[in-house]
Tab-separated table of N, CA and C in Angstrom:
chain	number	residue	atom	x	y	z
A	3	MET	N	0.820	-1.234	-0.038
A	3	MET	CA	-0.024	0.012	-0.051
A	3	MET	C	0.915	1.257	-0.001
A	4	SER	N	0.562	2.193	-0.861
A	4	SER	CA	1.348	3.443	-0.836
A	4	SER	C	0.858	4.313	0.179
A	5	GLY	N	1.635	5.278	0.645
A	5	GLY	CA	1.172	6.290	1.619
A	5	GLY	C	0.203	7.213	1.046
A	6	GLN	N	-0.261	8.021	1.969
A	6	GLN	CA	-1.273	9.026	1.668
A	6	GLN	C	-0.927	10.358	2.228
A	7	ILE	N	-1.191	11.423	1.441
A	7	ILE	CA	-1.084	12.797	1.962
A	7	ILE	C	-2.412	13.436	2.024
A	8	PHE	N	-2.881	13.822	3.146
A	8	PHE	CA	-4.165	14.476	3.257
A	8	PHE	C	-4.012	15.959	3.354
A	9	TYR	N	-4.784	16.543	2.512
A	9	TYR	CA	-4.702	18.093	2.458
A	9	TYR	C	-6.078	18.704	2.222
A	10	ARG	N	-6.099	20.021	2.678
A	10	ARG	CA	-7.387	20.705	2.558
A	10	ARG	C	-7.096	22.207	2.106
A	11	GLU	N	-8.189	22.728	1.665
A	11	GLU	CA	-8.170	24.129	1.135
A	11	GLU	C	-8.028	25.079	2.374
A	12	ARG	N	-7.163	26.069	2.241
A	12	ARG	CA	-7.145	26.988	3.382
A	12	ARG	C	-8.450	27.743	3.470
A	13	GLN	N	-8.663	28.268	4.761
A	13	GLN	CA	-9.921	28.985	5.023
A	13	GLN	C	-9.949	30.330	4.559
A	14	LYS	N	-8.738	31.154	4.603
A	14	LYS	CA	-8.722	32.512	4.255
A	14	LYS	C	-8.040	32.804	2.974
A	15	VAL	N	-8.607	32.279	1.855
A	15	VAL	CA	-8.065	32.450	0.501
A	15	VAL	C	-9.008	33.347	-0.323
A	16	LYS	N	-8.570	34.356	-0.882
A	16	LYS	CA	-9.362	35.250	-1.691
A	16	LYS	C	-9.327	34.661	-3.176
A	17	ASP	N	-10.464	34.612	-3.869
A	17	ASP	CA	-10.474	34.339	-5.264
A	17	ASP	C	-9.642	35.224	-6.045
A	18	GLY	N	-8.865	34.670	-6.916
A	18	GLY	CA	-7.964	35.477	-7.771
A	18	GLY	C	-6.585	35.821	-7.200
A	19	SER	N	-6.401	35.419	-5.922
A	19	SER	CA	-5.093	35.731	-5.266
A	19	SER	C	-4.118	34.730	-5.794
A	20	LYS	N	-2.857	35.078	-5.865
A	20	LYS	CA	-1.878	34.186	-6.324
A	20	LYS	C	-1.087	33.552	-5.171
A	21	THR	N	-1.691	33.455	-3.998
A	21	THR	CA	-1.037	32.721	-2.994
A	21	THR	C	-1.343	31.257	-2.900
A	22	PRO	N	-0.471	30.469	-2.227
A	22	PRO	CA	-0.708	29.031	-2.175
A	22	PRO	C	-2.095	28.806	-1.395
A	23	ARG	N	-2.843	27.828	-1.795
A	23	ARG	CA	-4.300	27.647	-1.290
A	23	ARG	C	-4.307	26.443	-0.359
A	24	PHE	N	-3.454	25.471	-0.353
A	24	PHE	CA	-3.592	24.279	0.389
A	24	PHE	C	-2.693	24.149	1.479
A	25	ARG	N	-3.173	23.308	2.500
A	25	ARG	CA	-2.394	22.948	3.726
A	25	ARG	C	-2.329	21.539	3.794
A	26	ILE	N	-1.259	20.812	4.230
A	26	ILE	CA	-1.250	19.516	4.524
A	26	ILE	C	-1.750	19.256	5.954
A	27	ALA	N	-2.736	18.344	6.070
A	27	ALA	CA	-3.337	18.076	7.317
A	27	ALA	C	-2.711	16.904	7.998
A	28	ALA	N	-2.365	15.871	7.245
A	28	ALA	CA	-1.805	14.663	7.755
A	28	ALA	C	-1.122	13.809	6.737
A	29	VAL	N	-0.242	12.954	7.078
A	29	VAL	CA	0.553	12.071	6.295
A	29	VAL	C	0.459	10.701	6.885
A	30	ALA	N	0.199	9.695	6.083
A	30	ALA	CA	0.165	8.268	6.470
A	30	ALA	C	1.055	7.405	5.630
A	31	GLY	N	1.825	6.555	6.313
A	31	GLY	CA	2.703	5.643	5.554
A	31	GLY	C	3.709	6.189	4.678
A	32	VAL	N	4.205	7.450	4.960
A	32	VAL	CA	5.271	8.008	4.142
A	32	VAL	C	6.082	8.688	5.197
A	33	ASP	N	7.528	8.532	5.057
A	33	ASP	CA	8.325	9.246	5.898
A	33	ASP	C	8.660	10.606	5.196
A	34	LEU	N	7.935	11.593	5.679
A	34	LEU	CA	7.892	12.829	5.096
A	34	LEU	C	7.854	13.948	6.135
A	35	LYS	N	8.806	14.858	6.209
A	35	LYS	CA	8.808	16.071	6.979
A	35	LYS	C	8.438	17.220	6.322
A	36	VAL	N	7.460	18.077	6.743
A	36	VAL	CA	6.982	19.151	6.034
A	36	VAL	C	7.371	20.507	6.777
A	37	TYR	N	8.090	21.467	6.187
A	37	TYR	CA	8.453	22.613	6.745
A	37	TYR	C	7.650	23.794	6.376
A	38	ALA	N	6.945	23.747	5.256
A	38	ALA	CA	6.168	24.892	4.762
A	38	ALA	C	4.766	24.838	5.335
A	39	ASP	N	4.121	26.018	5.335
A	39	ASP	CA	2.790	26.145	5.941
A	39	ASP	C	1.732	25.885	4.706
A	40	HIS	N	1.955	26.504	3.560
A	40	HIS	CA	0.931	26.598	2.511
A	40	HIS	C	1.597	26.028	1.210
A	41	PHE	N	0.765	25.345	0.427
A	41	PHE	CA	1.293	24.679	-0.792
A	41	PHE	C	0.379	25.035	-1.947
A	42	ARG	N	0.881	24.983	-3.153
A	42	ARG	CA	0.068	25.006	-4.337
A	42	ARG	C	-0.183	23.605	-4.688
A	43	LEU	N	-1.287	23.310	-5.490
A	43	LEU	CA	-1.678	21.983	-5.883
A	43	LEU	C	-0.575	21.248	-6.560
A	44	GLY	N	0.144	22.052	-7.540
A	44	GLY	CA	1.290	21.354	-8.268
A	44	GLY	C	2.380	20.907	-7.292
A	45	GLU	N	2.613	21.728	-6.305
A	45	GLU	CA	3.603	21.409	-5.429
A	45	GLU	C	3.260	20.024	-4.574
A	46	LEU	N	2.048	19.960	-4.255
A	46	LEU	CA	1.521	18.798	-3.592
A	46	LEU	C	1.690	17.491	-4.509
A	47	LYS	N	1.306	17.747	-5.700
A	47	LYS	CA	1.446	16.613	-6.650
A	47	LYS	C	2.894	16.192	-6.854
A	48	GLN	N	3.899	17.190	-6.813
A	48	GLN	CA	5.224	16.805	-6.870
A	48	GLN	C	5.687	16.072	-5.703
A	49	LEU	N	5.287	16.409	-4.396
A	49	LEU	CA	5.476	15.717	-3.160
A	49	LEU	C	4.903	14.339	-3.259
A	50	ALA	N	3.841	14.089	-3.779
A	50	ALA	CA	3.142	12.803	-3.977
A	50	ALA	C	3.859	11.939	-4.900
A	51	ASP	N	4.318	12.459	-6.042
A	51	ASP	CA	5.032	11.620	-7.027
A	51	ASP	C	6.412	11.245	-6.473
A	52	ALA	N	7.138	12.104	-5.850
A	52	ALA	CA	8.446	11.834	-5.349
A	52	ALA	C	8.408	10.776	-4.180
A	53	THR	N	7.363	10.765	-3.457
A	53	THR	CA	7.285	9.888	-2.329
A	53	THR	C	6.479	8.573	-2.614
A	54	GLY	N	5.809	8.572	-3.769
A	54	GLY	CA	4.919	7.443	-4.184
A	54	GLY	C	3.660	7.431	-3.358
A	55	ALA	N	3.196	8.567	-2.932
A	55	ALA	CA	1.918	8.604	-2.149
A	55	ALA	C	0.790	9.074	-2.950
A	56	ASP	N	-0.426	8.782	-2.410
A	56	ASP	CA	-1.630	9.305	-2.938
A	56	ASP	C	-2.120	10.614	-2.307
A	57	LEU	N	-2.597	11.449	-3.155
A	57	LEU	CA	-3.288	12.716	-2.480
A	57	LEU	C	-4.777	12.581	-2.120
A	58	VAL	N	-5.062	12.916	-0.929
A	58	VAL	CA	-6.530	12.760	-0.484
A	58	VAL	C	-6.944	14.136	-0.059
A	59	GLU	N	-7.942	14.701	-0.750
A	59	GLU	CA	-8.509	16.014	-0.307
A	59	GLU	C	-9.495	15.842	0.689
A	60	LEU	N	-9.468	16.490	1.764
A	60	LEU	CA	-10.349	16.531	2.987
A	60	LEU	C	-11.487	17.447	2.647
A	61	LYS	N	-12.750	17.094	2.656
A	61	LYS	CA	-13.967	17.959	2.445
A	61	LYS	C	-14.209	18.573	3.717
A	62	GLY	N	-14.705	19.889	3.673
A	62	GLY	CA	-15.156	20.606	4.799
A	62	GLY	C	-16.374	20.167	5.370
A	63	GLY	N	-16.652	20.271	6.719
A	63	GLY	CA	-17.773	19.799	7.299
A	63	GLY	C	-18.923	20.677	7.286
A	64	GLY	N	-18.633	21.993	6.780
A	64	GLY	CA	-19.835	22.877	6.672
A	64	GLY	C	-19.971	23.800	7.836
A	65	GLY	N	-19.632	23.320	9.089
A	65	GLY	CA	-19.852	24.167	10.208
A	65	GLY	C	-21.275	24.185	10.699
A	66	LYS	N	-21.489	24.910	11.735
A	66	LYS	CA	-22.880	24.996	12.318
A	66	LYS	C	-23.901	25.685	11.524
A	67	ASN	N	-23.527	26.795	10.835
A	67	ASN	CA	-24.566	27.560	10.084
A	67	ASN	C	-24.165	27.666	8.672
A	68	LYS	N	-23.326	26.811	8.209
A	68	LYS	CA	-22.837	26.880	6.756
A	68	LYS	C	-23.481	25.699	6.064
A	69	PRO	N	-23.853	25.864	4.808
A	69	PRO	CA	-24.392	24.681	4.011
A	69	PRO	C	-23.131	23.879	3.625
A	70	ASP	N	-23.435	22.582	3.488
A	70	ASP	CA	-22.421	21.682	3.007
A	70	ASP	C	-22.049	21.846	1.529
A	71	LYS	N	-20.792	21.799	1.241
A	71	LYS	CA	-20.346	21.777	-0.114
A	71	LYS	C	-20.469	20.532	-0.696
A	72	ALA	N	-21.114	20.457	-1.828
A	72	ALA	CA	-21.288	19.142	-2.570
A	72	ALA	C	-20.428	19.047	-3.764
């Protein structure tokens, strides 16, 4: 079984901004140390390719008063 890198979209990202949008939430089955806070999707794909891991996007829970994203 290959490892997995779990990531989610950052909370405070403005549409059209050119800042990295994703954060790594957890890593399973891969010996990987992460030093950066924010990543672009292309960077996450490079990490996954180099380590042989699968990328898993975490979906938001919607919160108390927020509608679920489908």
